[in-house]
Coordinates of N, CA, C and O in Angstrom, one line a residue:
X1 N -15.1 178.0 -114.2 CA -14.2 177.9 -113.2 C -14.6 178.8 -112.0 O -14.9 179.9 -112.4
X2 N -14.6 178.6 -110.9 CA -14.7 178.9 -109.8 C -13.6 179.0 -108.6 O -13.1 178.1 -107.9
X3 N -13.3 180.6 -108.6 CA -12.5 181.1 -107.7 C -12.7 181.5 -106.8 O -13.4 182.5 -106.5
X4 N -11.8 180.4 -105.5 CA -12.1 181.6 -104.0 C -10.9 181.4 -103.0 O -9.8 180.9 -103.2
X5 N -11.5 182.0 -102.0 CA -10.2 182.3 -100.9 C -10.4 181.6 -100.1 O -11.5 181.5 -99.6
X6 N -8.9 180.6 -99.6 CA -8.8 179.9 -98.6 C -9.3 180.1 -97.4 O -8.9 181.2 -97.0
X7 N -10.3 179.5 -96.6 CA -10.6 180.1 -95.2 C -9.3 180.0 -94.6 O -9.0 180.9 -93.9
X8 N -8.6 179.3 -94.6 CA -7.2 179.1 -93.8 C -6.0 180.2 -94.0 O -5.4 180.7 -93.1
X9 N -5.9 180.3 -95.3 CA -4.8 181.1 -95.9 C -4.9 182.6 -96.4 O -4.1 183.6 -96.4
X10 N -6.3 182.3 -96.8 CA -6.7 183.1 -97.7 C -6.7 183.4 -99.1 O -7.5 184.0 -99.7
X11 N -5.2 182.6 -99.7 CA -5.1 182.8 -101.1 C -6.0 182.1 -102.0 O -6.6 181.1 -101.5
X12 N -6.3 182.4 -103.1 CA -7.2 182.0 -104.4 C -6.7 180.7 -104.5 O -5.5 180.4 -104.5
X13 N -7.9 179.9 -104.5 CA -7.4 178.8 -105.5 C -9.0 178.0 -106.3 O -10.2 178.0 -105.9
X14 N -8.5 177.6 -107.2 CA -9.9 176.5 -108.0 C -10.8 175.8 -106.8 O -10.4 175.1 -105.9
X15 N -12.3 176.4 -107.1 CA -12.9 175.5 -105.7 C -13.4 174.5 -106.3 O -14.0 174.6 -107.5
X16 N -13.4 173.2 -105.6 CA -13.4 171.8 -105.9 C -14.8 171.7 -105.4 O -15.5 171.0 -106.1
X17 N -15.4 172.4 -103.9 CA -16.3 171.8 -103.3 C -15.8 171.6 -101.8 O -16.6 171.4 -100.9
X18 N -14.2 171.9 -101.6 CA -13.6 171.8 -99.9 C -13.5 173.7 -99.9 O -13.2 174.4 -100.9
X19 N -13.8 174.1 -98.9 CA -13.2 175.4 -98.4 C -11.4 175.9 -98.3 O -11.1 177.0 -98.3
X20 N -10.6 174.8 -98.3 CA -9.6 174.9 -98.0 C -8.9 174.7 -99.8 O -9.4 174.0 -100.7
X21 N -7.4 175.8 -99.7 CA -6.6 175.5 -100.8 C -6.0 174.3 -100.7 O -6.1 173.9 -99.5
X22 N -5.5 173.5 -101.5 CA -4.9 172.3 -101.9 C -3.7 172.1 -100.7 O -3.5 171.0 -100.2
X23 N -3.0 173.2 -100.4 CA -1.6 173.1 -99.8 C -2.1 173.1 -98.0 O -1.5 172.4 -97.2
X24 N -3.2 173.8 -97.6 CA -4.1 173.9 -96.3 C -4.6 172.6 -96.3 O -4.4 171.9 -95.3
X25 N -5.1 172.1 -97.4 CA -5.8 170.4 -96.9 C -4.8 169.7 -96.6 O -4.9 169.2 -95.5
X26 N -3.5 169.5 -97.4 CA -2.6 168.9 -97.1 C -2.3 168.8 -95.9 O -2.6 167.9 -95.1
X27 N -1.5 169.9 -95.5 CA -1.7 170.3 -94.2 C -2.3 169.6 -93.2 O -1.8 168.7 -92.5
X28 N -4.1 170.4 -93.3 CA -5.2 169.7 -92.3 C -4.6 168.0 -92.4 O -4.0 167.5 -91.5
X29 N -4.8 167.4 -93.5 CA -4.7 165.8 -93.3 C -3.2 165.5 -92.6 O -3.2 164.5 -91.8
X30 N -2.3 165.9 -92.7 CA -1.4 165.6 -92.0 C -1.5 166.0 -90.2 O -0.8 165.4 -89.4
X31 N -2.1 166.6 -90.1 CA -2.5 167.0 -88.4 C -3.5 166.2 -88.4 O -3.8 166.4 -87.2
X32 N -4.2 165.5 -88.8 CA -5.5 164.6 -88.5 C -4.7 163.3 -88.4 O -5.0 162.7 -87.4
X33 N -3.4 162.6 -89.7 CA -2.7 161.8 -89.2 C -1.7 161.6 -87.5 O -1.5 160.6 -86.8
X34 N -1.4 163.1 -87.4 CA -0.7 163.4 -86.2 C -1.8 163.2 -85.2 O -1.3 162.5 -84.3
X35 N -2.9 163.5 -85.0 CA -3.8 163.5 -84.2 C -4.4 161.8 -83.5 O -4.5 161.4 -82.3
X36 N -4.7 161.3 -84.9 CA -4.9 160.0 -84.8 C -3.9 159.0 -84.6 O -4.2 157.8 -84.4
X37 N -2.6 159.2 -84.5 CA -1.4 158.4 -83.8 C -1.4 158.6 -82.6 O -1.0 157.7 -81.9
X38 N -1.7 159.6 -82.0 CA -1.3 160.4 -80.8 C -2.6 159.4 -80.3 O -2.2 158.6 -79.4
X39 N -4.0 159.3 -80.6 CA -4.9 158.8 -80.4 C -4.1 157.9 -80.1 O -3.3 158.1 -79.2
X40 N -4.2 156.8 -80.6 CA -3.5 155.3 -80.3 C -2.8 154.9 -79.8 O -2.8 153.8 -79.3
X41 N -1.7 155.9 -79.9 CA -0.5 155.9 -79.0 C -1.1 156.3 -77.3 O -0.3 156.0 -76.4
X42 N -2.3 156.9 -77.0 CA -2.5 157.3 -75.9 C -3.9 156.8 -75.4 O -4.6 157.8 -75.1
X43 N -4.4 155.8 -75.3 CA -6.1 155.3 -75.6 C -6.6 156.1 -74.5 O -7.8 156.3 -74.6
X44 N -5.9 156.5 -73.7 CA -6.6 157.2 -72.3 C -7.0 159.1 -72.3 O -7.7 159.7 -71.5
X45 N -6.3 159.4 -73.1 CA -6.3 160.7 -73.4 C -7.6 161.4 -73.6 O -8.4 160.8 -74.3
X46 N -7.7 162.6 -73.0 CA -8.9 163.3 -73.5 C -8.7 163.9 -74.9 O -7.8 163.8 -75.7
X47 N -9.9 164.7 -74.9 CA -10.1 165.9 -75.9 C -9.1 167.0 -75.3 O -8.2 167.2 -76.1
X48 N -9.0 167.4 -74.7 CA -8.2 169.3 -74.6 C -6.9 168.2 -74.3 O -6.1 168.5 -75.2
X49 N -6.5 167.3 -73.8 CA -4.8 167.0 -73.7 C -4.5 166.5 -75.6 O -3.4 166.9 -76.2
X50 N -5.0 166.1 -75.9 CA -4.7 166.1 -77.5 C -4.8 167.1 -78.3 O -4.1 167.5 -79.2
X51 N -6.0 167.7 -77.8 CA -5.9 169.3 -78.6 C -4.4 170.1 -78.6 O -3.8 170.5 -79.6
X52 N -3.8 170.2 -77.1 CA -2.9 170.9 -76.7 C -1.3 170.3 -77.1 O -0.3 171.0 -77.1
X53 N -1.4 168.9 -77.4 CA 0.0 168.5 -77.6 C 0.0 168.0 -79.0 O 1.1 167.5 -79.4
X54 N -1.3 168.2 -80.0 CA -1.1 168.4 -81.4 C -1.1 169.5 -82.1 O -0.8 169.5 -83.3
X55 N -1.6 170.7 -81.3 CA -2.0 171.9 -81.3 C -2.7 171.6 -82.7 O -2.2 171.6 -83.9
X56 N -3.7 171.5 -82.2 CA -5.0 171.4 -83.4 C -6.3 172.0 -82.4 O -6.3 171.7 -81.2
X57 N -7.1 172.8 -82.8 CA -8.2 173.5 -81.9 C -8.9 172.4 -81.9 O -8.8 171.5 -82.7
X58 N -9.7 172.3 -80.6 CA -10.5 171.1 -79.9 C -12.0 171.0 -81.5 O -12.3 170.0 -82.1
X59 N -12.5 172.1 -81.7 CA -13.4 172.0 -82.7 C -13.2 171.4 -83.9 O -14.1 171.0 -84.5
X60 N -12.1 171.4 -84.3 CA -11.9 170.1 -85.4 C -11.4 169.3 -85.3 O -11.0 168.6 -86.2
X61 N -11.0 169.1 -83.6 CA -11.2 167.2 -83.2 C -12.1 167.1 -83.5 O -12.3 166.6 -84.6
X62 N -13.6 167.7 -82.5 CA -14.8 167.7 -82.9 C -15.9 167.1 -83.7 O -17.0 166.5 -83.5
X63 N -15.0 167.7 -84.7 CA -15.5 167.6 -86.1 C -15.0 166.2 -87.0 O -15.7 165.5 -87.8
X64 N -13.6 166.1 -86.6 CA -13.2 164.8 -87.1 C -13.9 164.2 -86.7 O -14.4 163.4 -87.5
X65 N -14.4 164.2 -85.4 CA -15.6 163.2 -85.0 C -16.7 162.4 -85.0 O -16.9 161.2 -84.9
X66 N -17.4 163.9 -85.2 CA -18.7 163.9 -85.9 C -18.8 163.4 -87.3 O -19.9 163.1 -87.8
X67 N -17.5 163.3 -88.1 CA -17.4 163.0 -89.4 C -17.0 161.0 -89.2 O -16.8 160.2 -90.1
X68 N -17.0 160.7 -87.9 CA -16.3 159.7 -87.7 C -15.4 159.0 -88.2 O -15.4 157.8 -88.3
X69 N -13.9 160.0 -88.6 CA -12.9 159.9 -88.4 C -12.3 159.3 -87.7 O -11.5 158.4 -87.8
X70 N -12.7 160.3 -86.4 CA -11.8 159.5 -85.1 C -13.3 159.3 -84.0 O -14.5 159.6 -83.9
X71 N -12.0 158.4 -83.0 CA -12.8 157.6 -82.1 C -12.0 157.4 -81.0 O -10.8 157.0 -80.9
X72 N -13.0 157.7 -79.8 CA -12.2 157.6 -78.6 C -12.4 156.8 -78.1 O -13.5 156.3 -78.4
X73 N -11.7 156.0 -76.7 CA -12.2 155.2 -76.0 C -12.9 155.6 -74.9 O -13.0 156.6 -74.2
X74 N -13.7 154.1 -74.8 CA -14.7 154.7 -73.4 C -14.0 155.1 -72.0 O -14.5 155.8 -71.1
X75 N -12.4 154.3 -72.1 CA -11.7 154.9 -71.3 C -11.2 156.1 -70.8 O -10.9 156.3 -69.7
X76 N -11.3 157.0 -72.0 CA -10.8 158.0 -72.4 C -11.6 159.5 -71.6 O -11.0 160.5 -71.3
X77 N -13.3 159.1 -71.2 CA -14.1 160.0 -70.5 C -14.5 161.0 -71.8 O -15.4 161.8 -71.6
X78 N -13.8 161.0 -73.0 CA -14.4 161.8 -74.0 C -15.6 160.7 -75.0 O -15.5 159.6 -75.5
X79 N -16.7 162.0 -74.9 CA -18.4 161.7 -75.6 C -18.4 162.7 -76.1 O -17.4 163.5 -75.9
X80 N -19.4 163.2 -77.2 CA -19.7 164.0 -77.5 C -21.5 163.5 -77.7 O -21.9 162.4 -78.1
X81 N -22.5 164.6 -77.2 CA -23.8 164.3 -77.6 C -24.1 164.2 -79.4 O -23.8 164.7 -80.4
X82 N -25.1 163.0 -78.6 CA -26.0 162.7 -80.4 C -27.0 163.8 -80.5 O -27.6 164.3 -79.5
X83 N -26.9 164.2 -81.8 CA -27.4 165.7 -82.4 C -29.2 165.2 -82.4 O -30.0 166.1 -82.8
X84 N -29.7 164.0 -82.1 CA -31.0 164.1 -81.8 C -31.9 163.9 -80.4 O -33.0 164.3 -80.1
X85 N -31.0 162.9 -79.5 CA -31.3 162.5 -78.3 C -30.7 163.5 -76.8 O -31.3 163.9 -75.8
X86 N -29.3 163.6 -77.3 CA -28.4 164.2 -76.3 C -27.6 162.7 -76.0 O -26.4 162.8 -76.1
X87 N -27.9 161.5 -75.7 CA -26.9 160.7 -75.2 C -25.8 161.0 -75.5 O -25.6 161.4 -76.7
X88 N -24.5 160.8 -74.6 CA -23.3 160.5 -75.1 C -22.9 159.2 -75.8 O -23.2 158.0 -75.6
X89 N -22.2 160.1 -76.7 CA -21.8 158.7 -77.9 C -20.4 159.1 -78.1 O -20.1 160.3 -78.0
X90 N -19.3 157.9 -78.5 CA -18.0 158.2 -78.7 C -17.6 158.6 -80.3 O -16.5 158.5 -80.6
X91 N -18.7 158.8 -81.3 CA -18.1 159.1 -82.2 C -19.7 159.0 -83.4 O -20.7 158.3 -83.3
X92 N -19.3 160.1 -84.4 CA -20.4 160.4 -85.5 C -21.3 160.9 -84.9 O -21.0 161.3 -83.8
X93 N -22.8 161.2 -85.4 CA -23.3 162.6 -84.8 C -25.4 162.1 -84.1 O -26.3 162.7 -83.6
X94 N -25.1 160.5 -84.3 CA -26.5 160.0 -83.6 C -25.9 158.7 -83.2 O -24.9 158.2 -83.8
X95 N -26.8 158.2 -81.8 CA -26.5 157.3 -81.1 C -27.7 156.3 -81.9 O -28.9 156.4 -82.3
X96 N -26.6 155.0 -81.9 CA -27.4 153.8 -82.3 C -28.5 153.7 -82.7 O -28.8 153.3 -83.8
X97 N -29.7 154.3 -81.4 CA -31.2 154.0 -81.4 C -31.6 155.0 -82.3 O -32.4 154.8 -83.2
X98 N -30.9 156.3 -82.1 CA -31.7 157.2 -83.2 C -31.8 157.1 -84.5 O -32.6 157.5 -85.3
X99 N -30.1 156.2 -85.0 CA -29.8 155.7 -86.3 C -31.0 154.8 -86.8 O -31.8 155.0 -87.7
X100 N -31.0 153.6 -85.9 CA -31.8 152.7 -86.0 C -33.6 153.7 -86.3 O -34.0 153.4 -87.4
X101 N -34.2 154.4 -85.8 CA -35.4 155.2 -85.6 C -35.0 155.9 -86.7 O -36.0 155.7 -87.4
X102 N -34.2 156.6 -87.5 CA -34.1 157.2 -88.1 C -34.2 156.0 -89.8 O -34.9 156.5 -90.8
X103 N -33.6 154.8 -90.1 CA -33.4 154.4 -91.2 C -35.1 153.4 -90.9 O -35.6 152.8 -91.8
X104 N -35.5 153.3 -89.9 CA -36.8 152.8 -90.1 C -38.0 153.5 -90.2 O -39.1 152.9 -90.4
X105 N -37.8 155.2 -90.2 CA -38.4 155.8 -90.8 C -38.5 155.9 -92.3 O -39.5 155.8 -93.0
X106 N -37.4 156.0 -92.8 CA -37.2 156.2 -94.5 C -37.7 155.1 -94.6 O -38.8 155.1 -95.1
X107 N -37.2 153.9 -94.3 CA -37.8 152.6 -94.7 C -39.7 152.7 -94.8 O -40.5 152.8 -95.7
X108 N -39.6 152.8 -93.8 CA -41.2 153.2 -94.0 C -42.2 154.1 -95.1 O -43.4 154.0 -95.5
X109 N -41.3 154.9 -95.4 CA -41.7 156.1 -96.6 C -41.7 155.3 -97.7 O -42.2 156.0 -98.6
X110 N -41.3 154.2 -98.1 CA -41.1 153.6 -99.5 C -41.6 152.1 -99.4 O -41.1 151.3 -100.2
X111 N -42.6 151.7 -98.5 CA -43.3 150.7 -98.5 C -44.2 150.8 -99.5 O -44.9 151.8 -99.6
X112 N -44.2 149.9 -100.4 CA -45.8 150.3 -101.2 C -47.0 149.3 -100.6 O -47.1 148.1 -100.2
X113 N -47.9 150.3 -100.8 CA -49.4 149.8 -100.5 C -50.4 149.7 -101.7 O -50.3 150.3 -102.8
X114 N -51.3 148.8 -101.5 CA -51.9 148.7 -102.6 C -53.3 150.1 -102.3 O -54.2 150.3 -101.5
X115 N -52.7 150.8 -103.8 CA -54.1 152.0 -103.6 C -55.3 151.4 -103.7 O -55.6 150.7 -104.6
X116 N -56.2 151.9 -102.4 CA -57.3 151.9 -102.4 C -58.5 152.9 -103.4 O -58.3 154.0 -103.9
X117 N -59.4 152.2 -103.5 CA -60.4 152.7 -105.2 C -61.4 153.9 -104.2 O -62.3 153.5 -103.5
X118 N -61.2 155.0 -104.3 CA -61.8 156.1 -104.1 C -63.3 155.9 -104.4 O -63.8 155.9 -105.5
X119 N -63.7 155.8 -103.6 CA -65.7 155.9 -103.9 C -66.2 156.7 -105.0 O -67.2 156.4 -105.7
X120 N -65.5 157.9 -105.0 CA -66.5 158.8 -106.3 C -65.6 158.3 -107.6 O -66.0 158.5 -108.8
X121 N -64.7 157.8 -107.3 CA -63.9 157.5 -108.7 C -64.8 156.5 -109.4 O -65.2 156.4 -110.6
X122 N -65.1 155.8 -108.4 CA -66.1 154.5 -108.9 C -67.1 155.5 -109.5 O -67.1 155.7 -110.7
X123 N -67.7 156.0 -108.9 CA -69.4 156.4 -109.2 C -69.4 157.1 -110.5 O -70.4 157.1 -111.2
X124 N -68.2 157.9 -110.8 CA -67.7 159.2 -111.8 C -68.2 158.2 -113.0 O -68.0 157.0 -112.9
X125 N -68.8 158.7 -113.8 CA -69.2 158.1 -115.2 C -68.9 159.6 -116.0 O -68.8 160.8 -115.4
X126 N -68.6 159.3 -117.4 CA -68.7 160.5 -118.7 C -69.8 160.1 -119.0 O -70.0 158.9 -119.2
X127 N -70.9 161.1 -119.0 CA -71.7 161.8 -119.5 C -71.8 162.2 -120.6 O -70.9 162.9 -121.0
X128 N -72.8 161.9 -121.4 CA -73.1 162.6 -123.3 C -73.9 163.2 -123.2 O -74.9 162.8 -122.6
X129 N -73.8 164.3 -123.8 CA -75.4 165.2 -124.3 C -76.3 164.7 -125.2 O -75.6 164.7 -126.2
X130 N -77.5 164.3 -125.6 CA -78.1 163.7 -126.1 C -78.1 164.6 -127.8 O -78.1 165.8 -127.7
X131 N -78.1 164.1 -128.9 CA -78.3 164.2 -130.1 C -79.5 165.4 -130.8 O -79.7 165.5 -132.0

């Protein structure tokens, strides 16, 4: 069992693997509900006017973000940069092309090829010492 202290609260509780106690998540997800109604209800809204009338710090709108939670409209004038290009993107943490460049690299890493026969492998013979 593994005991620690809420970043939020502070008090002990069983860690699962979230930073937050059981009663702080609760919480957080209910202000992420509040946040994302407000979203909808307001398609035009920025980042700091939502921050301020859900009082949720702008950093874990942010982060909802980047988690692609939430999503803004292009109406809205809120982007946040893709974490490899810089373009502005409205939501998660790489823009299209870099996703795209990015899963056609892995793809690439797991192509198989047929191995080519090493020259001295051929030539390598075992050898006996004579009798």
């Amino acid at each position: 069992m593994d005991v620690r202290n809420c970043k939020k609260c502070g008090n002990l509780f069983d860690y699962t693997g979230n930073s937050l106690c059981p009663a702080c998540e609760k919480e957080m997800e209910e202000k992420f509900m509040e946040v994302r109604k407000y979203i909808y209800d307001n398609p035009g809204a920025g980042m700091p006017e939502v921050a301020e009338e859900n009082d949720v710090p702008m950093q874990q709108i942010k982060k909802w973000v980047r988690e692609e939670r939430l999503s803004f409209t292009k109406d809205s004038g809120v982007s946040i940069e893709c974490e490899k290009c810089g373009r502005p993107i409205l939501t998660g943490r790489f823009c299209p092309g870099c996703k795209q460049n990015m899963a056609n690299s892995l793809n690439n890493l797991y192509v198989t090829t047929t191995p080519q026969k090493d020259k001295k492998a051929t030539s390598a013979k075992m050898r006996f010492l004579g009798n």
